[in-house]
Amino acid sequence: MGTERITVSLDSELLGELDQLAEDGGYRNRSELFRDMIREKRKDKLLDTDPFTPCIATLSYVFDTRKRTLATRLMENLHQYSHIVRSTMLVCLDEHFRMESIALEGNALSLQEFANIQLSESGVLNGCLHLVPLVADETI
C-alpha cells in the first residue's frame, strides 16, 4: 500500500486549530493527525453499522469505597459478565477512592452494556470505556 499526497484547503482559523490539535496530541506532522482522525471515524462508522463487531476494550473508573455495598455490587456485575472479562486491576488512590481497570473482549454491544451497568452504579464517580474493533485479525 503506497502513500499518496493530497491537497486540503482550510481557512486560516481552522488550520490554526488543526495545528494546535497536532501539537497538543504530540503528532510530528499534520498527516499523522489526519490518519488518526480517519481511523477514529472509520471505527465509529463500523460500530454504528454493526454493534456486534468483535472488540477488545478497557473500562476504567474511580469509585468511593465509603458507599455501602458498592464494592459487592461491582463484583457481582463482574461475575454476571465473566464471559467478557479477561482481567481486572484495582488501584488504591487514597484512603477512600479506588480505580478499577478491566480488560474486556466481546461484541461492542455487550461491552457497552457492561460498561453502562458499572458506570451507573451509585458511588462510581467517573469512568471511560475504550473500544478497539477487531477486524480480519487486525485492529482498526
Coordinates of N, CA, C and O in Angstrom, one line a residue:
M1 N 0.9 -1.2 0.0 CA 0.0 0.0 0.0 C 0.9 1.2 0.0 O 1.7 1.5 0.9
G2 N 0.8 2.0 -1.1 CA 1.6 3.2 -1.2 C 1.0 4.4 -0.5 O -0.2 4.4 -0.1
T3 N 1.8 5.4 -0.4 CA 1.3 6.7 0.2 C 1.1 7.7 -1.0 O 1.9 7.8 -1.9
E4 N -0.1 8.4 -0.9 CA -0.4 9.4 -1.9 C -0.5 10.7 -1.2 O -1.0 10.8 -0.1
R5 N -0.1 11.8 -1.9 CA -0.2 13.1 -1.4 C -1.5 13.7 -1.8 O -1.9 13.6 -3.0
I6 N -2.2 14.4 -0.9 CA -3.4 15.1 -1.3 C -3.3 16.6 -0.9 O -2.4 16.9 -0.1
T7 N -4.2 17.4 -1.4 CA -4.2 18.8 -1.0 C -5.5 19.1 -0.3 O -6.6 18.6 -0.8
V8 N -5.5 19.8 0.8 CA -6.7 20.1 1.6 C -6.7 21.6 1.8 O -5.7 22.2 2.2
S9 N -7.8 22.2 1.5 CA -7.9 23.7 1.7 C -8.7 24.0 2.9 O -9.8 23.5 3.1
L10 N -8.1 24.8 3.8 CA -8.8 25.2 5.1 C -8.6 26.7 5.3 O -7.5 27.2 4.9
D11 N -9.6 27.3 5.9 CA -9.4 28.7 6.3 C -8.3 28.8 7.4 O -8.0 27.8 8.1
S12 N -7.7 29.9 7.6 CA -6.6 30.1 8.5 C -7.0 29.7 9.9 O -6.2 29.2 10.7
E13 N -8.2 30.1 10.3 CA -8.6 29.8 11.7 C -8.7 28.2 11.9 O -8.2 27.7 13.0
L14 N -9.3 27.5 11.0 CA -9.4 26.1 11.1 C -8.0 25.4 11.0 O -7.7 24.5 11.8
L15 N -7.1 25.9 10.2 CA -5.8 25.4 10.1 C -5.0 25.6 11.4 O -4.3 24.7 11.9
G16 N -5.2 26.8 12.0 CA -4.6 27.0 13.3 C -5.1 26.0 14.4 O -4.3 25.5 15.2
E17 N -6.4 25.7 14.3 CA -6.9 24.7 15.3 C -6.3 23.3 15.0 O -6.0 22.6 15.9
L18 N -6.2 23.0 13.7 CA -5.6 21.7 13.3 C -4.2 21.6 13.8 O -3.8 20.6 14.4
D19 N -3.4 22.7 13.6 CA -2.0 22.7 14.1 C -2.0 22.6 15.6 O -1.1 21.9 16.2
Q20 N -2.9 23.2 16.3 CA -2.9 23.1 17.8 C -3.2 21.7 18.2 O -2.6 21.2 19.2
L21 N -4.2 21.1 17.5 CA -4.5 19.7 17.9 C -3.3 18.8 17.6 O -3.1 17.9 18.5
A22 N -2.6 19.0 16.6 CA -1.4 18.2 16.3 C -0.4 18.4 17.3 O 0.2 17.4 17.8
E23 N -0.1 19.6 17.7 CA 0.9 19.9 18.8 C 0.5 19.3 20.1 O 1.3 18.7 20.8
D24 N -0.8 19.5 20.5 CA -1.3 19.0 21.8 C -1.3 17.5 21.8 O -1.1 16.9 22.9
G25 N -1.5 16.9 20.7 CA -1.5 15.4 20.6 C -0.1 14.8 20.4 O 0.0 13.6 20.4
G26 N 0.9 15.6 20.3 CA 2.2 15.1 20.1 C 2.5 14.5 18.8 O 3.5 13.7 18.6
Y27 N 1.7 15.0 17.8 CA 2.0 14.5 16.4 C 3.2 15.2 15.8 O 3.4 16.4 16.0
R28 N 3.9 14.5 15.0 CA 5.1 15.1 14.3 C 4.7 15.9 13.2 O 5.4 16.9 12.8
N29 N 3.5 15.6 12.6 CA 3.1 16.4 11.4 C 1.5 16.3 11.3 O 0.9 15.5 12.0
R30 N 1.0 17.1 10.4 CA -0.5 17.1 10.2 C -1.0 15.7 9.6 O -2.1 15.3 9.9
S31 N -0.1 15.1 8.8 CA -0.5 13.8 8.2 C -0.8 12.8 9.2 O -1.8 12.0 9.1
E32 N 0.0 12.7 10.3 CA -0.3 11.7 11.3 C -1.6 12.0 12.0 O -2.4 11.1 12.3
L33 N -1.9 13.3 12.2 CA -3.2 13.6 12.8 C -4.3 13.2 11.9 O -5.3 12.7 12.4
F34 N -4.2 13.5 10.6 CA -5.3 13.2 9.7 C -5.5 11.7 9.7 O -6.7 11.2 9.7
R35 N -4.4 10.9 9.7 CA -4.6 9.4 9.7 C -5.4 8.9 10.9 O -6.3 8.1 10.8
D36 N -5.0 9.5 12.1 CA -5.7 9.1 13.3 C -7.2 9.5 13.3 O -8.1 8.8 13.8
M37 N -7.5 10.7 12.8 CA -8.8 11.2 12.7 C -9.7 10.3 11.8 O -10.8 9.9 12.1
I38 N -9.1 9.9 10.7 CA -9.8 9.0 9.7 C -10.0 7.6 10.4 O -11.1 7.0 10.3
R39 N -9.0 7.1 11.1 CA -9.2 5.8 11.8 C -10.3 5.9 12.8 O -11.1 4.9 13.0
E40 N -10.4 7.0 13.5 CA -11.4 7.1 14.5 C -12.8 7.2 13.9 O -13.7 6.6 14.4
K41 N -12.9 7.9 12.8 CA -14.2 8.0 12.1 C -14.6 6.6 11.5 O -15.7 6.2 11.6
R42 N -13.6 5.9 11.0 CA -13.8 4.5 10.5 C -14.3 3.6 11.6 O -15.2 2.8 11.4
K43 N -13.7 3.7 12.8 CA -14.1 2.9 13.9 C -15.6 3.2 14.3 O -16.4 2.3 14.5
D44 N -15.9 4.5 14.4 CA -17.2 4.9 14.8 C -18.3 4.4 13.8 O -19.3 3.9 14.2
K45 N -18.0 4.5 12.5 CA -18.9 4.1 11.5 C -19.1 2.6 11.6 O -20.2 2.1 11.5
L46 N -18.0 1.8 11.8 CA -18.1 0.4 11.9 C -19.0 0.0 13.1 O -19.9 -0.9 13.0
L47 N -18.8 0.6 14.3 CA -19.5 0.3 15.4 C -21.0 0.7 15.3 O -21.9 0.0 15.9
D48 N -21.3 1.8 14.6 CA -22.6 2.3 14.4 C -23.4 1.3 13.5 O -24.5 1.0 13.6
T49 N -22.6 0.8 12.5 CA -23.2 -0.1 11.5 C -23.5 -1.5 12.0 O -24.5 -2.1 11.7
D50 N -22.5 -2.0 12.8 CA -22.6 -3.4 13.3 C -22.2 -3.4 14.8 O -21.1 -3.5 15.2
P51 N -23.2 -3.3 15.7 CA -23.0 -3.3 17.1 C -22.4 -4.6 17.6 O -22.0 -4.7 18.8
F52 N -22.5 -5.7 16.8 CA -21.9 -7.0 17.2 C -20.5 -7.2 16.7 O -20.0 -8.3 16.8
T53 N -19.9 -6.1 16.3 CA -18.4 -6.2 15.9 C -17.6 -6.7 17.1 O -17.7 -6.2 18.2
P54 N -16.8 -7.7 16.8 CA -15.9 -8.2 17.9 C -14.9 -7.1 18.3 O -14.3 -6.4 17.4
C55 N -14.7 -6.9 19.6 CA -13.8 -5.9 20.1 C -13.0 -6.4 21.3 O -13.4 -7.3 22.0
I56 N -12.0 -5.7 21.6 CA -11.3 -5.7 22.9 C -11.5 -4.3 23.5 O -11.8 -3.4 22.7
A57 N -11.5 -4.2 24.8 CA -11.8 -2.9 25.4 C -11.1 -2.8 26.8 O -10.8 -3.9 27.4
T58 N -11.0 -1.6 27.2 CA -10.7 -1.4 28.6 C -11.8 -0.5 29.2 O -12.2 0.5 28.5
L59 N -12.2 -0.8 30.4 CA -13.1 0.0 31.1 C -12.4 0.4 32.4 O -11.9 -0.5 33.2
S60 N -12.3 1.7 32.6 CA -11.6 2.2 33.9 C -12.6 3.2 34.5 O -13.2 4.0 33.9
Y61 N -12.6 3.1 35.9 CA -13.5 4.0 36.6 C -12.9 4.2 38.0 O -12.1 3.4 38.5
V62 N -13.3 5.3 38.6 CA -13.0 5.6 40.0 C -14.2 5.4 40.9 O -15.3 5.9 40.5
F63 N -14.1 4.8 42.0 CA -15.2 4.7 42.9 C -14.9 4.9 44.4 O -13.7 4.9 44.8
D64 N -15.9 5.2 45.1 CA -15.8 5.6 46.5 C -16.1 4.4 47.4 O -17.2 3.9 47.4
T65 N -15.1 3.9 48.2 CA -15.4 2.7 49.0 C -16.3 3.0 50.2 O -16.7 2.0 50.8
R66 N -16.6 4.2 50.5 CA -17.5 4.5 51.6 C -19.0 4.3 51.2 O -19.8 4.3 52.1
K67 N -19.3 4.1 50.0 CA -20.6 3.8 49.6 C -21.0 2.3 49.9 O -20.3 1.4 49.5
R68 N -22.0 2.2 50.8 CA -22.4 0.9 51.3 C -22.7 -0.1 50.1 O -23.4 0.3 49.2
T69 N -22.2 -1.2 50.2 CA -22.4 -2.4 49.2 C -21.9 -2.1 47.8 O -22.1 -3.0 46.9
L70 N -21.3 -1.0 47.5 CA -20.8 -0.7 46.2 C -19.8 -1.7 45.7 O -20.0 -2.3 44.6
A71 N -18.8 -2.0 46.5 CA -17.8 -3.0 46.1 C -18.4 -4.3 45.8 O -18.1 -5.0 44.8
T72 N -19.4 -4.7 46.6 CA -20.1 -6.0 46.3 C -20.9 -6.0 45.0 O -20.9 -6.9 44.2
R73 N -21.6 -4.8 44.8 CA -22.4 -4.7 43.5 C -21.5 -4.7 42.3 O -21.8 -5.4 41.3
L74 N -20.3 -4.0 42.4 CA -19.4 -4.0 41.2 C -18.9 -5.4 41.0 O -18.8 -5.9 39.8
M75 N -18.6 -6.2 42.1 CA -18.1 -7.5 41.9 C -19.1 -8.5 41.4 O -18.9 -9.3 40.5
E76 N -20.4 -8.3 41.8 CA -21.5 -9.1 41.3 C -21.7 -8.9 39.8 O -21.9 -9.8 39.0
N77 N -21.5 -7.6 39.3 CA -21.6 -7.3 37.9 C -20.5 -8.0 37.1 O -20.7 -8.5 36.0
L78 N -19.3 -8.0 37.7 CA -18.2 -8.6 37.1 C -18.4 -10.1 36.9 O -18.2 -10.7 35.8
H79 N -19.0 -10.8 37.9 CA -19.3 -12.2 37.8 C -20.4 -12.5 36.8 O -20.4 -13.4 36.1
Q80 N -21.4 -11.6 36.8 CA -22.5 -11.7 35.8 C -22.0 -11.7 34.4 O -22.5 -12.3 33.5
Y81 N -20.9 -10.8 34.1 CA -20.4 -10.7 32.8 C -19.0 -11.3 32.7 O -18.2 -10.9 31.8
S82 N -18.8 -12.4 33.4 CA -17.5 -13.0 33.4 C -17.1 -13.6 32.0 O -15.9 -13.7 31.8
H83 N -18.1 -13.8 31.2 CA -17.7 -14.3 29.8 C -17.0 -13.3 29.0 O -16.4 -13.6 27.9
I84 N -17.1 -12.0 29.3 CA -16.3 -11.0 28.6 C -15.2 -10.4 29.3 O -14.4 -9.7 28.7
V85 N -15.1 -10.7 30.6 CA -14.0 -10.1 31.5 C -12.7 -11.0 31.3 O -12.8 -12.2 31.5
R86 N -11.6 -10.3 30.9 CA -10.4 -11.0 30.8 C -9.4 -10.8 31.9 O -8.6 -11.7 32.3
S87 N -9.4 -9.6 32.5 CA -8.5 -9.3 33.6 C -9.0 -8.0 34.3 O -9.7 -7.2 33.7
T88 N -8.7 -7.9 35.6 CA -9.0 -6.7 36.4 C -7.8 -6.3 37.1 O -6.9 -7.1 37.5
M89 N -7.8 -5.0 37.4 CA -6.7 -4.4 38.2 C -7.3 -3.3 39.1 O -8.1 -2.5 38.6
L90 N -7.0 -3.4 40.4 CA -7.6 -2.5 41.4 C -6.4 -1.7 41.9 O -5.4 -2.2 42.4
V91 N -6.5 -0.3 41.9 CA -5.5 0.6 42.4 C -6.1 1.4 43.5 O -7.1 2.1 43.4
C92 N -5.4 1.4 44.7 CA -5.8 2.3 45.8 C -5.2 3.7 45.5 O -4.0 3.9 45.4
L93 N -6.1 4.6 45.4 CA -5.7 6.0 45.1 C -5.5 6.8 46.4 O -4.6 7.6 46.5
D94 N -6.3 6.5 47.4 CA -6.1 7.0 48.8 C -6.9 6.2 49.7 O -7.3 5.1 49.4
E95 N -7.2 6.8 50.9 CA -7.9 6.0 51.9 C -9.3 5.5 51.5 O -9.8 4.5 51.9
H96 N -10.0 6.3 50.6 CA -11.4 6.0 50.2 C -11.6 5.7 48.8 O -12.6 5.1 48.4
F97 N -10.7 6.1 47.9 CA -11.0 6.0 46.5 C -10.1 5.0 45.8 O -8.9 4.8 46.1
R98 N -10.8 4.2 44.9 CA -10.1 3.2 44.2 C -10.3 3.4 42.7 O -11.4 3.9 42.3
M99 N -9.4 3.0 41.9 CA -9.6 2.9 40.4 C -9.5 1.5 40.0 O -8.6 0.7 40.5
E100 N -10.5 1.1 39.2 CA -10.5 -0.3 38.7 C -10.4 -0.2 37.2 O -11.1 0.6 36.6
S101 N -9.5 -1.0 36.6 CA -9.4 -1.1 35.2 C -9.7 -2.6 34.8 O -9.1 -3.5 35.4
I102 N -10.5 -2.8 33.8 CA -10.9 -4.1 33.4 C -10.7 -4.3 31.9 O -11.1 -3.4 31.1
A103 N -10.0 -5.4 31.6 CA -9.8 -5.7 30.2 C -10.9 -6.6 29.8 O -11.3 -7.6 30.5
L104 N -11.5 -6.3 28.6 CA -12.7 -7.0 28.2 C -12.5 -7.5 26.7 O -11.7 -6.9 26.0
E105 N -13.3 -8.5 26.4 CA -13.3 -9.0 25.0 C -14.7 -9.5 24.7 O -15.3 -10.3 25.5
G106 N -15.3 -9.1 23.6 CA -16.7 -9.5 23.2 C -17.2 -8.6 22.1 O -16.4 -7.8 21.5
N107 N -18.5 -8.6 21.9 CA -19.0 -7.7 20.8 C -19.2 -6.4 21.4 O -19.4 -6.2 22.7
A108 N -19.2 -5.4 20.6 CA -19.3 -4.0 21.0 C -20.5 -3.7 21.9 O -20.5 -3.0 22.9
L109 N -21.7 -4.3 21.5 CA -22.9 -4.1 22.3 C -22.8 -4.6 23.7 O -23.2 -4.0 24.6
S110 N -22.3 -5.8 23.9 CA -22.1 -6.4 25.2 C -21.1 -5.6 26.0 O -21.4 -5.4 27.2
L111 N -20.1 -5.2 25.4 CA -19.1 -4.4 26.2 C -19.7 -3.1 26.6 O -19.5 -2.6 27.8
Q112 N -20.4 -2.4 25.8 CA -21.1 -1.2 26.1 C -22.1 -1.4 27.2 O -22.2 -0.6 28.1
E113 N -22.9 -2.5 27.1 CA -23.9 -2.8 28.1 C -23.2 -2.9 29.5 O -23.7 -2.4 30.5
F114 N -22.2 -3.7 29.5 CA -21.5 -3.9 30.8 C -20.9 -2.6 31.4 O -21.1 -2.3 32.6
A115 N -20.3 -1.8 30.5 CA -19.8 -0.5 30.9 C -20.9 0.4 31.5 O -20.7 1.0 32.5
N116 N -22.0 0.4 30.9 CA -23.1 1.2 31.3 C -23.6 0.8 32.7 O -23.9 1.6 33.6
I117 N -23.6 -0.5 33.0 CA -24.0 -1.1 34.3 C -23.0 -0.6 35.3 O -23.4 -0.1 36.4
Q118 N -21.7 -0.8 35.1 CA -20.7 -0.5 36.1 C -20.7 1.0 36.3 O -20.6 1.5 37.5
L119 N -20.7 1.8 35.3 CA -20.6 3.3 35.4 C -21.8 3.9 36.0 O -21.7 5.0 36.6
S120 N -23.0 3.3 36.0 CA -24.2 3.8 36.5 C -24.4 3.5 38.0 O -25.3 4.0 38.6
E121 N -23.5 2.7 38.6 CA -23.7 2.3 40.0 C -23.4 3.6 40.8 O -22.5 4.3 40.6
S122 N -24.3 3.8 41.8 CA -24.1 4.9 42.8 C -22.8 4.7 43.5 O -22.6 3.7 44.1
G123 N -22.0 5.8 43.4 CA -20.7 5.7 44.1 C -19.5 5.6 43.1 O -18.4 5.8 43.4
V124 N -19.8 5.3 41.8 CA -18.8 5.3 40.8 C -18.8 6.8 40.3 O -19.8 7.4 39.9
L125 N -17.6 7.4 40.4 CA -17.5 8.9 40.2 C -17.4 9.2 38.8 O -18.0 10.2 38.3
N126 N -16.5 8.5 38.0 CA -16.4 8.8 36.6 C -15.7 7.6 36.0 O -15.1 6.8 36.7
G127 N -15.7 7.4 34.7 CA -15.1 6.3 34.0 C -15.1 6.5 32.5 O -15.8 7.4 32.0
C128 N -14.5 5.5 31.9 CA -14.4 5.6 30.4 C -14.2 4.2 29.8 O -13.5 3.4 30.4
L129 N -15.0 3.9 28.8 CA -14.8 2.7 28.0 C -14.1 3.0 26.7 O -14.5 3.9 26.0
H130 N -13.0 2.3 26.5 CA -12.3 2.4 25.2 C -12.4 1.2 24.4 O -11.8 0.1 24.8
L131 N -13.1 1.2 23.3 CA -13.4 0.1 22.4 C -12.4 0.1 21.3 O -12.1 1.1 20.7
V132 N -11.9 -1.1 21.0 CA -11.0 -1.3 19.8 C -11.5 -2.5 19.0 O -11.5 -3.6 19.4
P133 N -12.1 -2.2 17.8 CA -12.7 -3.2 17.0 C -11.6 -4.1 16.5 O -10.5 -3.7 16.2
L134 N -11.9 -5.4 16.4 CA -11.0 -6.4 15.8 C -11.6 -6.8 14.4 O -12.7 -7.3 14.3
V135 N -10.9 -6.5 13.4 CA -11.4 -6.8 12.0 C -10.3 -7.5 11.2 O -9.2 -7.1 11.1
A136 N -10.7 -8.7 10.7 CA -9.8 -9.5 9.9 C -8.4 -9.7 10.5 O -7.4 -9.4 9.9
D137 N -8.4 -10.1 11.8 CA -7.1 -10.3 12.5 C -6.3 -9.0 12.7 O -5.1 -9.1 12.9
E138 N -6.9 -7.9 12.5 CA -6.2 -6.6 12.7 C -7.0 -5.7 13.6 O -8.2 -5.9 13.7
T139 N -6.4 -4.7 14.2 CA -7.2 -3.7 15.0 C -7.3 -2.5 14.1 O -6.4 -2.2 13.3
I140 N -8.4 -1.8 14.2 CA -8.6 -0.6 13.4 C -7.8 0.5 14.1 O -7.8 0.7 15.2

